[in-house]
XYZ file of C-alpha atoms in Angstrom:
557
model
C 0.000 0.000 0.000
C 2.857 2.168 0.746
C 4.711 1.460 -2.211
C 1.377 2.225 -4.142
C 0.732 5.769 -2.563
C 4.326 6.682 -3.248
C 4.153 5.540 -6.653
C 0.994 7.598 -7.367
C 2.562 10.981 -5.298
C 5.098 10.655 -7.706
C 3.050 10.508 -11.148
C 1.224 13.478 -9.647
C 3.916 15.554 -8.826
C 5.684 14.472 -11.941
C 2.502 15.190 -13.685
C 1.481 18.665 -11.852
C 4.960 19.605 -12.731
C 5.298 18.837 -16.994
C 1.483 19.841 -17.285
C 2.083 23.614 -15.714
C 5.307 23.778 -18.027
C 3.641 22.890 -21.066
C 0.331 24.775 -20.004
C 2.551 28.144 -19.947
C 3.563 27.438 -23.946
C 0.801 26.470 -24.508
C -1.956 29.585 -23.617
C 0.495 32.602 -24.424
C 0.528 30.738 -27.913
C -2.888 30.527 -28.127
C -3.142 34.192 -26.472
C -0.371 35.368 -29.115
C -2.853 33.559 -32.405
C -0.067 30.663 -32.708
C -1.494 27.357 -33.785
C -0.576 24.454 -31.916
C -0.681 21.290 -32.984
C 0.225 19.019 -30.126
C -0.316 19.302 -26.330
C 1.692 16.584 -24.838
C 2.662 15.268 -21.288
C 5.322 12.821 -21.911
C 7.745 11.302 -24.825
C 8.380 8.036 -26.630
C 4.824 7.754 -28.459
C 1.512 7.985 -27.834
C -0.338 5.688 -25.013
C -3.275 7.518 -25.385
C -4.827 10.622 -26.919
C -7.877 12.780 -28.369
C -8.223 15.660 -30.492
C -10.071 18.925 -29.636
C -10.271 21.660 -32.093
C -6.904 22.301 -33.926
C -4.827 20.622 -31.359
C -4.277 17.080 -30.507
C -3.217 16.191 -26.748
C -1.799 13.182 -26.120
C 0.043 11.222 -22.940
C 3.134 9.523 -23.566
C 4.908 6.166 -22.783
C 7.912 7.883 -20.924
C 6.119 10.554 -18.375
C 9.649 12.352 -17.779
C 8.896 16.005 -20.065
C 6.521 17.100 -22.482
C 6.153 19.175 -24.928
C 3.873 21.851 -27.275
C 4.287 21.495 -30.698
C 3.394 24.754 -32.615
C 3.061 25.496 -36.447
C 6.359 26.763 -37.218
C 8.456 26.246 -34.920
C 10.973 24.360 -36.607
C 13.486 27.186 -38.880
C 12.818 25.785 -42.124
C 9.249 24.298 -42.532
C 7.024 24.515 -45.378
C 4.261 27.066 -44.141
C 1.184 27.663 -46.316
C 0.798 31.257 -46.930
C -3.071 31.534 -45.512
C -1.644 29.936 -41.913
C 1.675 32.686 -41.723
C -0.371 34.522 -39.474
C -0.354 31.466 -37.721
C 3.021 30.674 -37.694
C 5.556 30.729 -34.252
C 8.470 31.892 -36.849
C 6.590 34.556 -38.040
C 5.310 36.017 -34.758
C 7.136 39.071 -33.439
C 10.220 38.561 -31.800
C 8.403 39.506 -28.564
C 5.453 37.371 -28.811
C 8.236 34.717 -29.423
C 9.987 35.306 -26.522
C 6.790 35.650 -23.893
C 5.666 31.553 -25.211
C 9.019 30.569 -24.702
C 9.419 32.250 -21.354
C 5.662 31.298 -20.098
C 6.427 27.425 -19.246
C 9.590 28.112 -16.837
C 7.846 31.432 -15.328
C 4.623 28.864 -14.577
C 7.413 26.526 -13.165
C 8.943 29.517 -10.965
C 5.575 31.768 -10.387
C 2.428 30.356 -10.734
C 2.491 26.719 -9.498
C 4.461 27.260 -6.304
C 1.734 30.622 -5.494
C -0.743 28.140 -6.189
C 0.445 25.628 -4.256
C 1.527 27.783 -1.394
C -1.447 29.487 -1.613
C -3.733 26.316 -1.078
C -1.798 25.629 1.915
C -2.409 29.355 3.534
C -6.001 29.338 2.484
C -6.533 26.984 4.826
C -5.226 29.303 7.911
C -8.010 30.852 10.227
C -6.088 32.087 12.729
C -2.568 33.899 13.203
C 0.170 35.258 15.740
C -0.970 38.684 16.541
C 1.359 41.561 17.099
C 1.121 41.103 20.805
C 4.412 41.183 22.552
C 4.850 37.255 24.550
C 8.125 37.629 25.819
C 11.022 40.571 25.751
C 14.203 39.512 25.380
C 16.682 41.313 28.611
C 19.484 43.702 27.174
C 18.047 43.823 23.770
C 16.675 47.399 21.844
C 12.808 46.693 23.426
C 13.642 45.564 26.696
C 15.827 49.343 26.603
C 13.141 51.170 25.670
C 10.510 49.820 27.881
C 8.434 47.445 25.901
C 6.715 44.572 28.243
C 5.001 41.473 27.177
C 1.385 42.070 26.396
C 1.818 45.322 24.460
C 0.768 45.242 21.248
C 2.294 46.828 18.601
C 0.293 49.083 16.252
C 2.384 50.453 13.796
C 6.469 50.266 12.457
C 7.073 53.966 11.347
C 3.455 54.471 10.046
C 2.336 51.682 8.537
C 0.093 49.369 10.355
C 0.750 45.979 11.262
C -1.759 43.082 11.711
C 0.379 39.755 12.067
C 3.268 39.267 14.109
C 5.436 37.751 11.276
C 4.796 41.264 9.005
C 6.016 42.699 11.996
C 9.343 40.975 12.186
C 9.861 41.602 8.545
C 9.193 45.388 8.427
C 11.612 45.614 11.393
C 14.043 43.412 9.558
C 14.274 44.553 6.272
C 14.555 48.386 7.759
C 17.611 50.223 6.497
C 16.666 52.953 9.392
C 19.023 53.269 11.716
C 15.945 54.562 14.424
C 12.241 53.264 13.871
C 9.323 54.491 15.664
C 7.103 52.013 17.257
C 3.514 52.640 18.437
C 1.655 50.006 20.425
C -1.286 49.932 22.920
C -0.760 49.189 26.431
C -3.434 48.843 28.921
C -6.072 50.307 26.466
C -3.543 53.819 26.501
C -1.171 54.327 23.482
C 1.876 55.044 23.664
C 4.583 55.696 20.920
C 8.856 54.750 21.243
C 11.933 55.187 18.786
C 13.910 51.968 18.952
C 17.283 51.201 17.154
C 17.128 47.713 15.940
C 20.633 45.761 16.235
C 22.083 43.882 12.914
C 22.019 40.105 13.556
C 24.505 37.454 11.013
C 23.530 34.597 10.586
C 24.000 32.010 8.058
C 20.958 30.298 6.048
C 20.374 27.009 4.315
C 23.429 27.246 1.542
C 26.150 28.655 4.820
C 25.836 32.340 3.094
C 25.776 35.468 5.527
C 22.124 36.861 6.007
C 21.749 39.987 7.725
C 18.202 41.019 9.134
C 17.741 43.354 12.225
C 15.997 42.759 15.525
C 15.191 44.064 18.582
C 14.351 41.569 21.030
C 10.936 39.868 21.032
C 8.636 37.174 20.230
C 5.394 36.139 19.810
C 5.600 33.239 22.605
C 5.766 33.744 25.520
C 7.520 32.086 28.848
C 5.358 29.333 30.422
C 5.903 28.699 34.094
C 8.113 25.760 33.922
C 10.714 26.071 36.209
C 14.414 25.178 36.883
C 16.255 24.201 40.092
C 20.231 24.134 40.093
C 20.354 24.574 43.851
C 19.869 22.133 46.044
C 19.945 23.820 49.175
C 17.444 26.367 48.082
C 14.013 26.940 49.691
C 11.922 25.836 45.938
C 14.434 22.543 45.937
C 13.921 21.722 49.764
C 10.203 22.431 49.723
C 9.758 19.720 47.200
C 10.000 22.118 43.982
C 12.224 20.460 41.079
C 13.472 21.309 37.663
C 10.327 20.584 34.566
C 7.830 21.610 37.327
C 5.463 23.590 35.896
C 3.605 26.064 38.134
C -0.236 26.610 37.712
C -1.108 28.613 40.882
C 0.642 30.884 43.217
C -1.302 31.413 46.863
C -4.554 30.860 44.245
C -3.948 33.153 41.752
C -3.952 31.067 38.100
C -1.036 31.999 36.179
C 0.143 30.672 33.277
C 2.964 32.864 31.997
C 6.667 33.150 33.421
C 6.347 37.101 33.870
C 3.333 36.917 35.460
C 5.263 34.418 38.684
C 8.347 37.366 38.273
C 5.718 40.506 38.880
C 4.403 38.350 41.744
C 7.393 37.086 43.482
C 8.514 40.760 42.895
C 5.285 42.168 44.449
C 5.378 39.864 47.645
C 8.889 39.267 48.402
C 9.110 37.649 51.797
C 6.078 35.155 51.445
C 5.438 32.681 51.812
C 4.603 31.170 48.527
C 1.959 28.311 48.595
C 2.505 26.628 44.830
C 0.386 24.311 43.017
C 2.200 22.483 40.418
C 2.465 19.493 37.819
C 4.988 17.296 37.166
C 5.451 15.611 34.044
C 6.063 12.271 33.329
C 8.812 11.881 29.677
C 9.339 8.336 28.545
C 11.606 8.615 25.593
C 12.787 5.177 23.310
C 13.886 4.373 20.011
C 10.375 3.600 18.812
C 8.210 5.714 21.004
C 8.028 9.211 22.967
C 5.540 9.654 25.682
C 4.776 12.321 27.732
C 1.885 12.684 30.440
C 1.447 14.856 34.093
C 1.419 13.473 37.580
C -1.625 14.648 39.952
C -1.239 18.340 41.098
C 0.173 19.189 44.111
C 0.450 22.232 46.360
C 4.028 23.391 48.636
C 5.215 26.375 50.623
C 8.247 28.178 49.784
C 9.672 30.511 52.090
C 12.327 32.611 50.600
C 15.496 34.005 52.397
C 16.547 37.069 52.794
C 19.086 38.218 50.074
C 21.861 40.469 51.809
C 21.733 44.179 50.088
C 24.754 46.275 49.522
C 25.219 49.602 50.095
C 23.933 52.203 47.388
C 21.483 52.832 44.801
C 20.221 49.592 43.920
C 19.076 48.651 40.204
C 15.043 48.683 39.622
C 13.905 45.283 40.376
C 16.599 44.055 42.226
C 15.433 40.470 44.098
C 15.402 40.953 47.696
C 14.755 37.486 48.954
C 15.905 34.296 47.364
C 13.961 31.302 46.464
C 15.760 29.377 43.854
C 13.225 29.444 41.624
C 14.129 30.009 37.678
C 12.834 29.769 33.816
C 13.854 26.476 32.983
C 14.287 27.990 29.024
C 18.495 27.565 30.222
C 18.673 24.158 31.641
C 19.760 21.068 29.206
C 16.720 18.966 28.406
C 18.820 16.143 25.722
C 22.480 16.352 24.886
C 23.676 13.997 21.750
C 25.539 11.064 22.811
C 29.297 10.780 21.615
C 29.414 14.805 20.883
C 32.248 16.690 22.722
C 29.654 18.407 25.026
C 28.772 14.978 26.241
C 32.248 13.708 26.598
C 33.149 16.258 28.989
C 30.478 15.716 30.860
C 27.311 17.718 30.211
C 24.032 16.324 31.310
C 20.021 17.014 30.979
C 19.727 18.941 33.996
C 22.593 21.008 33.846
C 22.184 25.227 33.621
C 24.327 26.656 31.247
C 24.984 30.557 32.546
C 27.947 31.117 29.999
C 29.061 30.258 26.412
C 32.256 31.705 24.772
C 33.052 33.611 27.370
C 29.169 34.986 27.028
C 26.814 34.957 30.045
C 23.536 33.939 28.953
C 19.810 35.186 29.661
C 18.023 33.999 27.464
C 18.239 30.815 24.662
C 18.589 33.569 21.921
C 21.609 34.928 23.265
C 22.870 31.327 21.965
C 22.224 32.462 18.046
C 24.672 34.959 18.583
C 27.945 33.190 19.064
C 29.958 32.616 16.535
C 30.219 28.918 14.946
C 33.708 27.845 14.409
C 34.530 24.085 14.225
C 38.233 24.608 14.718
C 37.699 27.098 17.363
C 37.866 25.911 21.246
C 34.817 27.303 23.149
C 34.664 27.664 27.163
C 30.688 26.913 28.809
C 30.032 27.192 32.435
C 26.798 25.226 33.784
C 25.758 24.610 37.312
C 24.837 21.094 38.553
C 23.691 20.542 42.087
C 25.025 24.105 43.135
C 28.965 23.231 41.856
C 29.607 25.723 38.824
C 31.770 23.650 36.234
C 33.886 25.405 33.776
C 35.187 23.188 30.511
C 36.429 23.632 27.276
C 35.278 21.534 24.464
C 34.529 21.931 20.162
C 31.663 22.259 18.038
C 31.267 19.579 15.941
C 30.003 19.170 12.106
C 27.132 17.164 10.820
C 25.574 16.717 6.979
C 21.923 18.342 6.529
C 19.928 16.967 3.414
C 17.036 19.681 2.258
C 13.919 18.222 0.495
C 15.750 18.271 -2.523
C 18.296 16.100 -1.240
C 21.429 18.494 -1.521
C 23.365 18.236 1.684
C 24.853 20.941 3.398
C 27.252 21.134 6.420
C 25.739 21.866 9.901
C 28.221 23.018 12.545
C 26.481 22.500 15.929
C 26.747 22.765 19.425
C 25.092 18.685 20.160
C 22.753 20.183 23.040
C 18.830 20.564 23.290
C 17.700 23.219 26.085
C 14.305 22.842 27.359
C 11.487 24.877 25.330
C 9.342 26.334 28.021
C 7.185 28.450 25.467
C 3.737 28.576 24.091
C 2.286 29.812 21.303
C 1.583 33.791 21.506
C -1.984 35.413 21.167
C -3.968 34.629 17.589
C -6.132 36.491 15.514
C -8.443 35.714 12.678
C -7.074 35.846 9.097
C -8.310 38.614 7.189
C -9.291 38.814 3.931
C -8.391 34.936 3.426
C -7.617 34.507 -0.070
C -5.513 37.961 -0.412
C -3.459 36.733 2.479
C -2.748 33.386 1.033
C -1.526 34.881 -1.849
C 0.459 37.573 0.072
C 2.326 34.765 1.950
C 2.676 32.335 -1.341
C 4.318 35.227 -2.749
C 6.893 36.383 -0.458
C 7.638 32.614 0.349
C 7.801 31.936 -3.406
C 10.386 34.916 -4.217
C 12.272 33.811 -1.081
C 12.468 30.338 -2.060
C 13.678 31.363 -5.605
C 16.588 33.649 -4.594
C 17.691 30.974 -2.272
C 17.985 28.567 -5.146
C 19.728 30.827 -7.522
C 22.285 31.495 -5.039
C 22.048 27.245 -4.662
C 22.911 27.640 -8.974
C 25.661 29.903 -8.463
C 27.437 27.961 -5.715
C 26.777 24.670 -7.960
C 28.995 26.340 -10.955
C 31.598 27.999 -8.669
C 32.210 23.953 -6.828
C 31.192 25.902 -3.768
C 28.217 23.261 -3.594
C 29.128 19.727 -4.984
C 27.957 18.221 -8.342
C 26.621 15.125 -5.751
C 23.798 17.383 -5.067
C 22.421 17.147 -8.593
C 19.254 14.449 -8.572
C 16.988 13.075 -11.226
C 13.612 11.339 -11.368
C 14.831 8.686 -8.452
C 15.671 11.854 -6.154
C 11.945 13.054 -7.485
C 9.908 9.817 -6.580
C 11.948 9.926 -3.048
C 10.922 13.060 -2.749
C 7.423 12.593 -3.350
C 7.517 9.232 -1.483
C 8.362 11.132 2.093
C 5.751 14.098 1.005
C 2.965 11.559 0.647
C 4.065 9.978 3.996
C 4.060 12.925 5.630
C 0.902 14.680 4.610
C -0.906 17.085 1.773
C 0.905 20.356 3.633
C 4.639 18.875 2.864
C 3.959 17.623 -0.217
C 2.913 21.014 -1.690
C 5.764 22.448 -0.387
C 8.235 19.840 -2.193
C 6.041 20.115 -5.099
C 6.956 23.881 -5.214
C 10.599 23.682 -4.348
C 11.192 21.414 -7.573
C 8.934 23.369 -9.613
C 10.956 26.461 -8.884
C 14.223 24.466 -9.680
C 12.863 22.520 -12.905
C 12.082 26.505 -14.034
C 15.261 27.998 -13.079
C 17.176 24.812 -14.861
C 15.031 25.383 -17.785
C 16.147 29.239 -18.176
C 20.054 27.936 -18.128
C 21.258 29.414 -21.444
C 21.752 25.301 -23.031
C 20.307 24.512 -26.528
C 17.883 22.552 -26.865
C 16.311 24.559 -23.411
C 14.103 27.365 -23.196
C 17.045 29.362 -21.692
C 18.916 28.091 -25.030
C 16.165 29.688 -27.234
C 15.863 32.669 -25.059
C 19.981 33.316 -25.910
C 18.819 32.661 -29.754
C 16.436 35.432 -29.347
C 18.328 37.724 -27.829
C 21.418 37.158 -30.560
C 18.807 37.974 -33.062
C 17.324 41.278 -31.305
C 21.059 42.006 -31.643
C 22.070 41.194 -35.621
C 18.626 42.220 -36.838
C 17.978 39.018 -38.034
C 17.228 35.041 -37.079
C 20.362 32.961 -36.207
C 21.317 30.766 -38.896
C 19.669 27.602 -39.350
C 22.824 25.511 -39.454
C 24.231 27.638 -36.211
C 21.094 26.789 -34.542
C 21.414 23.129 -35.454
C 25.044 22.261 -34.677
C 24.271 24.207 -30.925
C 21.392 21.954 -30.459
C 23.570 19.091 -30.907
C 25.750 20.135 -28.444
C 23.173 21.115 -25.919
C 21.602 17.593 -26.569
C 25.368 16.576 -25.243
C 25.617 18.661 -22.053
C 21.579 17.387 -21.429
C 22.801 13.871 -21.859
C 25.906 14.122 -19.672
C 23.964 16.383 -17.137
C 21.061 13.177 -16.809
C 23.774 10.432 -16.423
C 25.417 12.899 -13.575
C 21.578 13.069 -11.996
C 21.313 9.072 -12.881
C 24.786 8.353 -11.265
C 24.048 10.502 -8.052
C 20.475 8.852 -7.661
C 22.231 5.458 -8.000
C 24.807 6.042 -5.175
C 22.454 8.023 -2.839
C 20.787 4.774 -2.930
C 22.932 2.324 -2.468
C 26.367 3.969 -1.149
C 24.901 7.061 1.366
């Protein structure tokens, strides 16, 4: 049954892919009065096929291409002088040019904004522009943005969704932004400087974007113990506790237990908490809660120093923290485990770093050769140890790998999913987010081009139909959602391969065209047939590479 589902994922994706090609030739022909004679999906003769009106569409044995046949379109063809006007070779060099360049466009544009697009359609509900959590010693968390404002506006123009949000801000070339949100019903307008961020995306090429310092989740009130002599740990408190009341108050977000504990400093605390129960094996992950239960924590007096002190400076001690820095998994055999790192552990420093919050982690530089230093706290005892990152192969969905340099630690994820809205206007905001996704996803794979011709990315990456059907076999395992998304990564690579300037191509013909806007005249039958010899070459050689790598992905990977 499996092998059956795959197999049919794979003629639709195959076929979703040829048809929009062909589809593109085909209507700007019709739109630009060509006549075509043959629609079809497929090569190597006909298995089936019907005619309707002047064209005849047909599938094919071999379901790897297609093609549009159109009156004409050979250099050299006997044309009957009533059906010129019908002609491809006689068409203006422009109208030329748009049928050629319609099948890869519907390869790069309009199937992946389709299929993206059927994906967002289905979204009711998004983030909102509601602050969850502020990050400490970042731009907002300077200028006095708390969690629970919402933000209004970025420098006059309004913002509904919190992921607009985090583009305006990160596409600004402003140095200073004004931000106004609503607080407490009141608004209330700040000027912010966003801070540049590096990072590295899928191909390992610098991406800048800037950021101030929140998200949409926010804390949840699991907690963290590293000290066993303190008042949380010895009144029965312990780290993946998750607190639900304090002295009957519900609370459900980490700031909310701060403001408190800051509010009534001396206690006592009476806490109701959960524990949860994580059973993790090869073949199955289970999670579940133990029965509530209520404690009293009485915190200790903190001793003061002299001076001004800093605004919400703790007075008392209870031990209690955000569990967002304590080590939930850590990968066996990595140097992090071998010098002794454990779930449990708190990391408070990283490269000579002292860290707040798990962003501050995206900030430190990833060197494999480099030696970094990390501090943690286990039972109280602060350990200090120097160990290397270590490098790992990623494969995308279209099987190109990529080198991964990584730390080989998971911290604990104590957040929850921010404040949603309903989706306005549905359809114009599925098309808005196929868009932006779409162009995203194609300058990320003609930077993946570039790197492929400057060796920067190996020839291995290059697949064919096996890598296709693999592909598709996954997507159909793992749902309708991912196999969309596949279906519109290849589509924008099968269009960007198609514009390469090979004969034989559409990028091939485009070059023709463009030689001939140039000399005033059409290239040379004979030209044109000696380069599509030689494109038919590099094609060839360029299939038995794909073949070759499909082969020992297989069988040698």
């Amino acid at each position: 049954m499996v092998v059956l589902s795959s197999i049919f994922g794979f003629i639709v994706m195959l076929g979703v892919l040829i048809f929009i090609h062909e589809f593109g030739h085909f209507i700007i022909a019709k739109l630009c009065g060509v006549r075509v004679e043959v629609f079809s999906l497929g090569f190597a003769g006909k298995l089936f096929g019907f005619r309707w009106g002047e064209t005849y569409y047909q599938i094919g044995w071999l379901p790897l291409g297609g093609y549009v046949r159109m009156l004409g379109e050979h250099t050299g063809a006997s044309i009957p002088k009533e059906l010129e006007n019908r002609s491809f070779s006689h068409k203006p060099l422009w109208q030329r040019t748009l049928i050629v360049l319609a099948g890869p466009l519907a390869n790069i544009i309009v199937l992946p904004i389709a299929a993206l697009g059927l994906i967002y359609a289905t979204y009711s509900t998004e983030l909102s522009t509601v602050i969850g959590t502020v990050v400490p010693g970042r731009p907002a968390a300077m200028i006095g943005l708390r969690p629970g404002d919402r933000i209004d506006k970025v420098d006059g123009q309004k913002t509904r969704y919190f992921r607009d949000l985090l583009y305006s801000i990160g596409q600004t070339k402003k140095k200073e932004i004004t931000i106004e949100i609503t607080r407490e019903g009141k608004k209330k307008s700040f000027k912010v400087q966003p801070t540049p961020y590096t990072h590295k995306d899928a191909l390992g090429s610098p991406v800048t974007r800037k950021l101030i310092g929140i998200t949409a989740d926010y804390r949840t009130t699991e907690i963290g113990i590293s000290d066993p002599n303190s008042p949380a740990y010895k009144a029965g408190l312990r780290t993946w506790d998750q607190i639900l009341e304090v002295n009957g108050k519900k609370i459900k977000r980490w700031e909310e237990l701060v403001r408190y504990r800051l509010k009534h400093p001396k206690g006592p605390h009476k806490y109701t908490f959960r524990r949860p129960i994580k059973y993790r094996s090869p073949t199955m992950h289970a999670y579940g809660w133990l029965p509530k239960r209520t404690v009293t924590v009485h915190p200790v007096a903190v001793p003061q120093k002299a001076g001004k002190k800093a605004p919400n400076t703790p007075t008392h001690y209870d031990g209690l923290r955000s569990s967002e820095l304590f080590v939930e998994q850590v990968r066996p055999g990595t140097p992090l485990a071998k010098i002794g790192l454990q779930p449990g552990d708190r990391i408070i420093k990283m490269a000579g770093r002292t860290l707040k919050v798990q962003s501050d982690l995206q900030m430190l530089p990833r060197k494999k050769e480099k030696t970094y230093t990390i501090s943690f706290v286990r039972d109280g005892v602060t350990y200090n140890k120097k160990f290397f990152l270590f490098q790992t192969i990623w494969v995308d969905p279209l099987k190109q790998k990529h080198k991964r340099t990584l730390l080989g630690f998971r911290l604990s994820q104590p957040y929850a999913r921010g404040e949603k809205i309903g989706v306005k206007d549905r359809l114009g905001y599925a098309i808005h987010r196929a868009s932006v996704e779409t162009y995203e996803i194609t300058q990320l794979m003609i930077r993946a081009l570039k790197k492929l011709f400057t060796r920067e990315i190996s020839t291995s990456n290059i697949g064919g139909p096996i890598m296709i059907f693999q592909i598709a076999q996954q997507a159909v395992e793992s749902g309708w959602e991912v196999f969309l998304r596949h279906m519109a990564l290849i589509s924008i690579n099968l269009g960007l391969l198609n514009l390469l300037p090979i004969p034989i191509l559409d990028g091939g013909h485009l070059v023709f065209f463009l030689i001939e806007a140039i000399i005033r005249r059409p290239v040379p039958p004979r030209v044109k047939e000696s380069a599509f010899i030689v494109g038919l070459a590099l094609l060839l050689m360029l299939m038995m590479l794909a073949f070759k790598n499909d082969i020992q992905r297989i069988f040698f990977s």
